[in-house]
mmCIF file of C-alpha atoms in Angstrom:
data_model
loop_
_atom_site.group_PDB
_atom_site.id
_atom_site.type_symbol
_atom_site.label_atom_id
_atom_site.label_comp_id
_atom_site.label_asym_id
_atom_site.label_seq_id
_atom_site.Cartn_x
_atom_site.Cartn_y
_atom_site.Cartn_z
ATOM 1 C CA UNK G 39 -31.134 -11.735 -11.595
ATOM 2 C CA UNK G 40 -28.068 -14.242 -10.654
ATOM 3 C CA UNK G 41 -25.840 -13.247 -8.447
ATOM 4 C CA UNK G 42 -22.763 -12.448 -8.831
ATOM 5 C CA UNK G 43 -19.987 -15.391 -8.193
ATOM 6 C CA UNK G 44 -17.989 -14.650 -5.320
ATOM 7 C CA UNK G 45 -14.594 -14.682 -6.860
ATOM 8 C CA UNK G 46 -15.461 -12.311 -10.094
ATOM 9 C CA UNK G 47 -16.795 -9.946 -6.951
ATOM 10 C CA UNK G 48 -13.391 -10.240 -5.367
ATOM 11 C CA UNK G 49 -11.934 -9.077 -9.006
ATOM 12 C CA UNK G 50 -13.843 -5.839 -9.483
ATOM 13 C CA UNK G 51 -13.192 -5.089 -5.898
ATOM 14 C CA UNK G 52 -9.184 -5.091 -6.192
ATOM 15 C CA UNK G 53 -10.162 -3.639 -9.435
ATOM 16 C CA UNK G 54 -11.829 -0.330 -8.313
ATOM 17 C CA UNK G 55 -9.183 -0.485 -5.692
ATOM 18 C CA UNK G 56 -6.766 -0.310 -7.993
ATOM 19 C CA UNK G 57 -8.325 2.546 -10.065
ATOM 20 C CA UNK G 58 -8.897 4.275 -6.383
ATOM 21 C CA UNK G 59 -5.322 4.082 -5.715
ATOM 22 C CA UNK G 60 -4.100 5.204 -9.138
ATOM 23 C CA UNK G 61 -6.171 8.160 -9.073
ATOM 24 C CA UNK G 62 -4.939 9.086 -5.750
ATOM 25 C CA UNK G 63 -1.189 9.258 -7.231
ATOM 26 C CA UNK G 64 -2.313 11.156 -9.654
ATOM 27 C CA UNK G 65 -4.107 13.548 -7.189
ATOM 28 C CA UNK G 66 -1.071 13.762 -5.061
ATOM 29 C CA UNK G 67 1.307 14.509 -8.435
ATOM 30 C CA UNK G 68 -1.342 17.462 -9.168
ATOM 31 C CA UNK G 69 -0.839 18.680 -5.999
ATOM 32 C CA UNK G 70 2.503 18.802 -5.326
ATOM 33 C CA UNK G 71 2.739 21.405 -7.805
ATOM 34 C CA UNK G 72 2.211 23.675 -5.373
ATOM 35 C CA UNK G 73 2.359 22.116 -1.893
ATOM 36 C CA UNK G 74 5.362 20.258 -0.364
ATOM 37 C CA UNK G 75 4.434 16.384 -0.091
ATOM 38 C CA UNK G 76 4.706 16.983 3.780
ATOM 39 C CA UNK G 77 1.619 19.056 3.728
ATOM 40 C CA UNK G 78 -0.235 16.626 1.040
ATOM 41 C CA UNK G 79 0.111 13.872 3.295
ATOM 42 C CA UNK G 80 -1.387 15.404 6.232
ATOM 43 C CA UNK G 81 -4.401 16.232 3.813
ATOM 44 C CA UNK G 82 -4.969 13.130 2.680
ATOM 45 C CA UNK G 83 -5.231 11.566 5.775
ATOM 46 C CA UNK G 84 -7.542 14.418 7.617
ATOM 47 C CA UNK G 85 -9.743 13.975 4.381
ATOM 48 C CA UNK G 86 -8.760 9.629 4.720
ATOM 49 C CA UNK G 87 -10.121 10.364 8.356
ATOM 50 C CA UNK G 88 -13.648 11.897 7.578
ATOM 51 C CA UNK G 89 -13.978 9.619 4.740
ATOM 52 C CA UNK G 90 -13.488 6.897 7.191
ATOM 53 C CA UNK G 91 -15.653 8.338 10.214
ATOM 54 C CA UNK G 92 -18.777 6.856 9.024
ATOM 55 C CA UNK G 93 -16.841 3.593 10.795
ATOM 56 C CA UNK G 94 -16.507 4.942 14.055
ATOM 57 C CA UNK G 95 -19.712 6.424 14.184
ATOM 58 C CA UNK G 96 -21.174 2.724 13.405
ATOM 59 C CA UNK G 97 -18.673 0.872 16.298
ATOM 60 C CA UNK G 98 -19.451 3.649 18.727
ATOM 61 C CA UNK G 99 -16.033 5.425 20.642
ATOM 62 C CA UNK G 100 -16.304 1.884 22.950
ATOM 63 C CA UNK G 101 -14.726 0.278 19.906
ATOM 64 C CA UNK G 102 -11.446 1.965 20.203
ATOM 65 C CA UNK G 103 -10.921 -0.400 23.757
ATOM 66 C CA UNK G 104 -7.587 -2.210 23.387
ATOM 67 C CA UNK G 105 -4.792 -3.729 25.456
ATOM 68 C CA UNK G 106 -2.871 -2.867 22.017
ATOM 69 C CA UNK G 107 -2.241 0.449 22.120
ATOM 70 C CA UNK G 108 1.591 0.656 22.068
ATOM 71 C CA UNK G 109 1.713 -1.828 18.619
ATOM 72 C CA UNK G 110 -1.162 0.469 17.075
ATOM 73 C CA UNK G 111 1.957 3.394 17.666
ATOM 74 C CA UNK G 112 4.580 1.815 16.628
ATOM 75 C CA UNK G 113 2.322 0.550 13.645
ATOM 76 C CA UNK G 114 1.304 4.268 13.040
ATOM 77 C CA UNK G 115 4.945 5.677 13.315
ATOM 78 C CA UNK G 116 6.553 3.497 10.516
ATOM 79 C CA UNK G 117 3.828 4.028 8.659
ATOM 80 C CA UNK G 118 3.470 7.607 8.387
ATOM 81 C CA UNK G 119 7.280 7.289 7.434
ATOM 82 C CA UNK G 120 6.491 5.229 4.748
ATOM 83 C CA UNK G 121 4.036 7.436 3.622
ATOM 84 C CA UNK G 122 6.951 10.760 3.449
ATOM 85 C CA UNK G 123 8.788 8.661 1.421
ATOM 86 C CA UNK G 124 6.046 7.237 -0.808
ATOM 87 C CA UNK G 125 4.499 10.886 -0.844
ATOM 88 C CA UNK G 126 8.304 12.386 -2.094
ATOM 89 C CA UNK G 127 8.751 10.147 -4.419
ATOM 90 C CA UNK G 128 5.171 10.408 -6.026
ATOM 91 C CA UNK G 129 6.354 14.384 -5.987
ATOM 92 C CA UNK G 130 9.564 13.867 -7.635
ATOM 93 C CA UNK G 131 10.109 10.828 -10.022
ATOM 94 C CA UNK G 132 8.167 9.655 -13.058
ATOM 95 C CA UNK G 133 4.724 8.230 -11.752
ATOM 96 C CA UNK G 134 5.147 4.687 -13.542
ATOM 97 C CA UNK G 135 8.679 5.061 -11.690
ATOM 98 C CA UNK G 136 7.088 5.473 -8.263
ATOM 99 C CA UNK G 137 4.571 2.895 -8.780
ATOM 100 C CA UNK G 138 6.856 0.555 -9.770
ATOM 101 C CA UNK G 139 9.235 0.975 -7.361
ATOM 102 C CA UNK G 140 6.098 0.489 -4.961
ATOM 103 C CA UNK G 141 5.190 -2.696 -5.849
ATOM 104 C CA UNK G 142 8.794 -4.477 -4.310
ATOM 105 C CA UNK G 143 6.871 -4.427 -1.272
ATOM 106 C CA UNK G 144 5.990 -7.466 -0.839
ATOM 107 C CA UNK G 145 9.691 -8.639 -1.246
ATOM 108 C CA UNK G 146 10.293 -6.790 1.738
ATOM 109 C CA UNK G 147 7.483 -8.108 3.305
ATOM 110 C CA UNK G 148 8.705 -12.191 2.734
ATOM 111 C CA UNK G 149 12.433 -10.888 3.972
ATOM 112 C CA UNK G 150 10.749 -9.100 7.508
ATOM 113 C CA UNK G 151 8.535 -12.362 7.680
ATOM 114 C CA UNK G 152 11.794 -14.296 8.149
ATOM 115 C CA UNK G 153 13.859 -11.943 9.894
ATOM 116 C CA UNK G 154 10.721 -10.813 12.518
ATOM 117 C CA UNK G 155 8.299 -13.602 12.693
ATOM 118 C CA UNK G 156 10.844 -16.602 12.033
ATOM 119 C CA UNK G 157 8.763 -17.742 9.209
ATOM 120 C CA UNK G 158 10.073 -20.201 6.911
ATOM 121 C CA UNK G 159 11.102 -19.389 3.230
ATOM 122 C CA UNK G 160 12.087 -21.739 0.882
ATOM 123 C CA UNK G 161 14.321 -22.390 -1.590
ATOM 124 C CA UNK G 162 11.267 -21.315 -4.285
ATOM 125 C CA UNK G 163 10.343 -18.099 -2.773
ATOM 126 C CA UNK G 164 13.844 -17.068 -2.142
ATOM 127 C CA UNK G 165 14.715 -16.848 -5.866
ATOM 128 C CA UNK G 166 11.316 -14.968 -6.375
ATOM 129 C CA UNK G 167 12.959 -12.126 -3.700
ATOM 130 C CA UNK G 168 16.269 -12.274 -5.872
ATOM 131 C CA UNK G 169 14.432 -11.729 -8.608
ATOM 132 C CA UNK G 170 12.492 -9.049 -7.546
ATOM 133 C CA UNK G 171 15.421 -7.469 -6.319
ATOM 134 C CA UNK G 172 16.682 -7.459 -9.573
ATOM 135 C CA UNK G 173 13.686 -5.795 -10.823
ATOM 136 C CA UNK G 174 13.884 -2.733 -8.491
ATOM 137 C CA UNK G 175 18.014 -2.481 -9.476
ATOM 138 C CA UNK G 176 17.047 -2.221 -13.362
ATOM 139 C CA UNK G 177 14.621 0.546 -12.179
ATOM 140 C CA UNK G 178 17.018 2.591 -10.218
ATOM 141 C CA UNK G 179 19.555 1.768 -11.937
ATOM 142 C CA UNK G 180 22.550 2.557 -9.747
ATOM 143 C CA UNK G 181 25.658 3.991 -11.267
ATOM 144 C CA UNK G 182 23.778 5.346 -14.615
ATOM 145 C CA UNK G 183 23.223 8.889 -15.293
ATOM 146 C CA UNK G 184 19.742 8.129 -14.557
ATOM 147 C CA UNK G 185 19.839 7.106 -11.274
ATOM 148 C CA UNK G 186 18.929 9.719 -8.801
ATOM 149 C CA UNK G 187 18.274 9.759 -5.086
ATOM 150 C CA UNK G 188 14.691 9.958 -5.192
ATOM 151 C CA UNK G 189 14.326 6.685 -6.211
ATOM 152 C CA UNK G 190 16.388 5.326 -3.128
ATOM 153 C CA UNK G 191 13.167 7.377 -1.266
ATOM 154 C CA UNK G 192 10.914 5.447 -3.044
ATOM 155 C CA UNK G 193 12.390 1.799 -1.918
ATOM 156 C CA UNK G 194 13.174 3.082 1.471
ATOM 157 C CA UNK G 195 9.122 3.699 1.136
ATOM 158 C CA UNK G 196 9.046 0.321 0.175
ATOM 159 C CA UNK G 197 10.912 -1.267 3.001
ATOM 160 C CA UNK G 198 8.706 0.481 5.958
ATOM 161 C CA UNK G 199 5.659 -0.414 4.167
ATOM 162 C CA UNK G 200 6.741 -4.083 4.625
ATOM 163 C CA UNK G 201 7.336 -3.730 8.205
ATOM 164 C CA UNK G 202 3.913 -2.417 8.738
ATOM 165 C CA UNK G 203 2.533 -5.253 6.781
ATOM 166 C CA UNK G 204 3.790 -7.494 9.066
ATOM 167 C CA UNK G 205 2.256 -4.923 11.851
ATOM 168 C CA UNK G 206 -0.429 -5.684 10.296
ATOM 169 C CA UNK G 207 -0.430 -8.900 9.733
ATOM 170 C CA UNK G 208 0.228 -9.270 13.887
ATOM 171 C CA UNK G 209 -2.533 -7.345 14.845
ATOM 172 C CA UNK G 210 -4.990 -8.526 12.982
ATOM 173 C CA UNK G 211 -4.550 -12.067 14.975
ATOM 174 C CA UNK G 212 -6.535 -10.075 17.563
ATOM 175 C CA UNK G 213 -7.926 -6.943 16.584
ATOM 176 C CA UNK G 214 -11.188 -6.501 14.200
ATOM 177 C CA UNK G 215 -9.916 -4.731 11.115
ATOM 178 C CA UNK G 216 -11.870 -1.821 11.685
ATOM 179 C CA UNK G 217 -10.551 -0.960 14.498
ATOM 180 C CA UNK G 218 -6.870 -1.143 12.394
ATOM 181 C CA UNK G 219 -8.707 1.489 10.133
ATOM 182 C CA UNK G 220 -10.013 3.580 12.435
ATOM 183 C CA UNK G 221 -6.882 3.587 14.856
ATOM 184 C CA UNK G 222 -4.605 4.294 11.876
ATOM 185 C CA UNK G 223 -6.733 7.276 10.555
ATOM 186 C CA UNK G 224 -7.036 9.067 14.135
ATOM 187 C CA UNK G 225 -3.021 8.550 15.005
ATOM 188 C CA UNK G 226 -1.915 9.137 11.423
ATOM 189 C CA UNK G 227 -3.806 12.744 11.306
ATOM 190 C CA UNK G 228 -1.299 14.540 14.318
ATOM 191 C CA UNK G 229 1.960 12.419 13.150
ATOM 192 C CA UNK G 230 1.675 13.979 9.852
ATOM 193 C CA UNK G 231 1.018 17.299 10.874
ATOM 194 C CA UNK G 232 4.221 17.686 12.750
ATOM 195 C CA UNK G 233 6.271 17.837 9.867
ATOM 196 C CA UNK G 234 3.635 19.516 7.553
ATOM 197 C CA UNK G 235 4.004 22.391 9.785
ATOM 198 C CA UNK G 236 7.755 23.176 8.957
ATOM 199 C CA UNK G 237 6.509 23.522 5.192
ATOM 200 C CA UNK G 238 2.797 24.929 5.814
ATOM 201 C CA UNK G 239 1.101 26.719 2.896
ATOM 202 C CA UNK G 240 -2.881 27.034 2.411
ATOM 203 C CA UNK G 241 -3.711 25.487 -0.607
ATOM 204 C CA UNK G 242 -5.076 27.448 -3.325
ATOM 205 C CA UNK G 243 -7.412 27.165 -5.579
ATOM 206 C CA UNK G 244 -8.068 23.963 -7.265
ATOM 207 C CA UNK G 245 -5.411 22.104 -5.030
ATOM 208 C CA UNK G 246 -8.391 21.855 -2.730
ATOM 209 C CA UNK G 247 -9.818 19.523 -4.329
ATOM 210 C CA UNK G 248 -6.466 17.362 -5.612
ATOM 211 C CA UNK G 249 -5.724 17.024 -1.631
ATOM 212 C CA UNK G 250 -9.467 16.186 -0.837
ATOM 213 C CA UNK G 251 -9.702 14.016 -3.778
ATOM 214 C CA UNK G 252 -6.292 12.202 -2.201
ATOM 215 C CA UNK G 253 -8.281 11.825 1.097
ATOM 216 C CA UNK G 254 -11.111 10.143 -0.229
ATOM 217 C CA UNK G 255 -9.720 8.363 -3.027
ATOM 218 C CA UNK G 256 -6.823 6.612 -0.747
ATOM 219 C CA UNK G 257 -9.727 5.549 1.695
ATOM 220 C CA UNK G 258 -11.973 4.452 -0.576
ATOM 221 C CA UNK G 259 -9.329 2.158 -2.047
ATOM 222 C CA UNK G 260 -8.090 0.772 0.797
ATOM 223 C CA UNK G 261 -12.061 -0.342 1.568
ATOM 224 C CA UNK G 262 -12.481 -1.893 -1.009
ATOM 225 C CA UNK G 263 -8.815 -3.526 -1.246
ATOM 226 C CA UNK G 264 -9.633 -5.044 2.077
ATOM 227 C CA UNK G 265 -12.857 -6.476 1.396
ATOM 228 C CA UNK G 266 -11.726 -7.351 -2.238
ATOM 229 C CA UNK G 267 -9.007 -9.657 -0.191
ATOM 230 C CA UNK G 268 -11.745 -11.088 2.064
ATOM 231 C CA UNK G 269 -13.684 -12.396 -0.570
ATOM 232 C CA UNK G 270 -10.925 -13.907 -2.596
ATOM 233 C CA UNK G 271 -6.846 -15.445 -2.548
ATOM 234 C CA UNK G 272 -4.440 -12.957 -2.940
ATOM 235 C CA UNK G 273 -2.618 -14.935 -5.669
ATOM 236 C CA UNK G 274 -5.318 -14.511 -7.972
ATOM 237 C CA UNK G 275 -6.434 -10.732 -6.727
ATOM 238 C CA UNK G 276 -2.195 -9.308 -6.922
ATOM 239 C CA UNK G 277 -2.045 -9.153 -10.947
ATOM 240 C CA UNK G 278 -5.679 -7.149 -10.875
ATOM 241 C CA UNK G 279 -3.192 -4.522 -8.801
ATOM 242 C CA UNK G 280 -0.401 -4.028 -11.322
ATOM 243 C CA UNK G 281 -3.572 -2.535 -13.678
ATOM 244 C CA UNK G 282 -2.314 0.434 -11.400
ATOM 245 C CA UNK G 283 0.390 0.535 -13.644
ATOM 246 C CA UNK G 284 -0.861 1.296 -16.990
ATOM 247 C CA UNK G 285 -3.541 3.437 -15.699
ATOM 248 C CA UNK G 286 -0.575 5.731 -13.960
ATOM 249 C CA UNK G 287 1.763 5.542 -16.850
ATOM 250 C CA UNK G 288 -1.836 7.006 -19.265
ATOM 251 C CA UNK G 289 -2.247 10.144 -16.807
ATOM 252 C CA UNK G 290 1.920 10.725 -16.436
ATOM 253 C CA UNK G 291 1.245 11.153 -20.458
ATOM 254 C CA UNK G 292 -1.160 12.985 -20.371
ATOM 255 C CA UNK G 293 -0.793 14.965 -17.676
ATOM 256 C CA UNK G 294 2.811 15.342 -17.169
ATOM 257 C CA UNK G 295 4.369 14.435 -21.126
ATOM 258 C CA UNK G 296 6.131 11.391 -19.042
ATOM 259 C CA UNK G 297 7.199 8.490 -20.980
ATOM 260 C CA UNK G 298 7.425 4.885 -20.004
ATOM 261 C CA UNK G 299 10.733 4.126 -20.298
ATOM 262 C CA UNK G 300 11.730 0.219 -21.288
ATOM 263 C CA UNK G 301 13.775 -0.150 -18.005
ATOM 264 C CA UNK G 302 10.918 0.974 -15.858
ATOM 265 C CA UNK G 303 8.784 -1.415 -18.069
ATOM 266 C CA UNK G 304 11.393 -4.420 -17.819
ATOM 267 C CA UNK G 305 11.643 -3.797 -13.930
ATOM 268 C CA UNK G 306 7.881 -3.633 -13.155
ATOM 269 C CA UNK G 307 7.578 -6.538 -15.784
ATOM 270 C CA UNK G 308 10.251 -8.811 -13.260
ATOM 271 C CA UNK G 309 8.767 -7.458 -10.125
ATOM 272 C CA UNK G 310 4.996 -8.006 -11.366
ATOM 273 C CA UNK G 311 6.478 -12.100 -11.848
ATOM 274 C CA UNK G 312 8.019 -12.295 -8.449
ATOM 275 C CA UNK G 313 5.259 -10.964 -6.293
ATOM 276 C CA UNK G 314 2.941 -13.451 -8.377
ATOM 277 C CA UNK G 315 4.774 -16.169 -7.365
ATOM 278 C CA UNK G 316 5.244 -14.994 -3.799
ATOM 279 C CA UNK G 317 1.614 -14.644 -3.672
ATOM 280 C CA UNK G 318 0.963 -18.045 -5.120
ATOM 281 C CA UNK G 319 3.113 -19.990 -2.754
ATOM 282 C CA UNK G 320 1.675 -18.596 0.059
ATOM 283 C CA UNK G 321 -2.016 -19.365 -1.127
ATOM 284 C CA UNK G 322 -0.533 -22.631 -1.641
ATOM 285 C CA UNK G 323 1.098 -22.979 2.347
ATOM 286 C CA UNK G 324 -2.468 -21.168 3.307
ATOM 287 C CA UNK G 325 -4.333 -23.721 1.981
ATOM 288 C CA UNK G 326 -2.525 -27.124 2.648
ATOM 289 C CA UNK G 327 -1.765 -25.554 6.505
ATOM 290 C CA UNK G 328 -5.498 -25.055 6.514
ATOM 291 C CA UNK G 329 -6.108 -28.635 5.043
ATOM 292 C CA UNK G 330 -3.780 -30.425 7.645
ATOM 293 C CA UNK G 331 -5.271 -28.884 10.867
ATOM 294 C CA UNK G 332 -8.864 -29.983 9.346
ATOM 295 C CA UNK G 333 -7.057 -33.039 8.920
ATOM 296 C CA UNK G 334 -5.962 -33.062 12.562
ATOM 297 C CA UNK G 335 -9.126 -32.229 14.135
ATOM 298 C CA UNK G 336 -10.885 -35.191 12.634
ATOM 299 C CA UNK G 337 -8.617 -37.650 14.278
ATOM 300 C CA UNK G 338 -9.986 -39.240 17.464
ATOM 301 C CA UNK G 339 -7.754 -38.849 20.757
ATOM 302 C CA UNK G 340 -5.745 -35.851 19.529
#
């Protein structure tokens, strides 16, 4: 039997990713029909945490060793932030809304590149942020009868999220990315049980198994999301992510009798085009940065 090309592996990675990650809205919607997003987010990452202790077990406790311990915090402490806000928003606007609104993170993410790293944007990339800012303002729609606050929660969620991308992103210069799992699993389990506490409420019933499901679903995705990005370039693996979309806005039907609403559509629609050419340019910088160090290297005397 062939095997499979490398790149079409990538794909159905990012693409059972994806379906991961819808299903784990969807989870976390069902849920917060009876339990305050607070306490849902502590679930899913004590349920993320055994779903994820297979890793530690395999590394041994000597793996958690690091001179990085204040960043891993930090990380952590944004983070769980960003996960209130995603959490609330998932809780309390449309789920094609929330999703949407989701996706302007990596807009933030080229704007905290510049402002925190001193990377350089271009002209090009610029006018993909503008864009995509424009996307998320036909969303929220500020100043309609619409709008509501929620969905300020939801780009707030979007903004911390691209702060601890570029956590990330710093860390990972030094640090194995298991050890980024595993760290953020163990640290994110007591900072979200501080504020599930003011809200606590056993869950009943069949919300057991919407804030299990949560755990392992969110884990699960994010596996395979990072190994779907190992294999292959992010410009061609970020479209496979919007299928998130669709696959949320089927379940808020049927589910929930949500509707997809033509400014939601026309906002992901601009948002989807902006991150895809984000995503390209920086394969594009990857590659020819990669090409003149080779380049470099092969030149005697330098």
């Amino acid at each position: 039997m062939p095997a499979i090309p490398v790149h079409f592996r990538a794909a159905l990675l990012m693409l059972g990713s994806t379906v991961l990650f819808a299903l784990m809205v969807v989870a976390i919607r069902l849920a917060s029909a009876t339990l305050h997003t607070f306490e849902i987010a502590f679930f899913r990452n004590f349920f993320g945490l055994v779903a994820a202790a297979p890793l530690l077990l395999r590394h041994g406790p000597g793996f958690l060793k690091t001179d990085q311990f204040p960043r891993y915090l930090f990380r952590c402490v944004i983070g769980i932030c960003s996960m209130l806000a995603g959490f609330w928003a998932i809780g309390h606007l449309p789920l094609a809304q929330a999703v949407s609104l989701s996706y302007s993170t990596p807009i933030f993410v080229t704007l905290a590149a510049a402002a925190l790293l001193n990377e350089k944007v271009r002209a090009r990339r610029w006018t993909a942020v503008i864009l995509g800012f424009v996307g998320v303002l036909v969303i929220v729609r500020p100043g309609s009868s619409e709008f509501t606050a929620d969905a300020l929660i939801a780009v707030l969620a979007a903004v911390m999220s691209a702060i601890v991308a570029i956590q990330i992103k710093q860390l990972s210069q030094t640090e194995p990315a298991d050890r980024i799992v595993i760290y953020t699993t163990l640290l994110w389990v007591p900072m979200s049980l501080v504020p599930a506490v003011g809200v606590w409420e056993w869950p009943q019933g069949i919300t057991w198994v919407w804030v299990v499901a949560a755990g392992f679903l969110g884990t699960g995705g994010h596996m395979l999301w990072t190994r779907a990005l190992k294999q292959g370039e992010v410009s061609a693996l970020t479209p496979i992510s919007f299928m998130q979309l669709p696959v949320v806005a089927i379940f808020g039907w049927w589910l929930f009798d949500e509707g997809l609403d033509r400014w939601t559509l026309l906002g992901a629609g601009i948002i989807f085009g902006a991150n895809a050419y984000i995503a390209h340019r920086e394969a594009v910088l990857s590659r020819r940065s990669a090409s003149e160090a080779a380049s470099s290297a092969a030149k005697p005397g330098e």
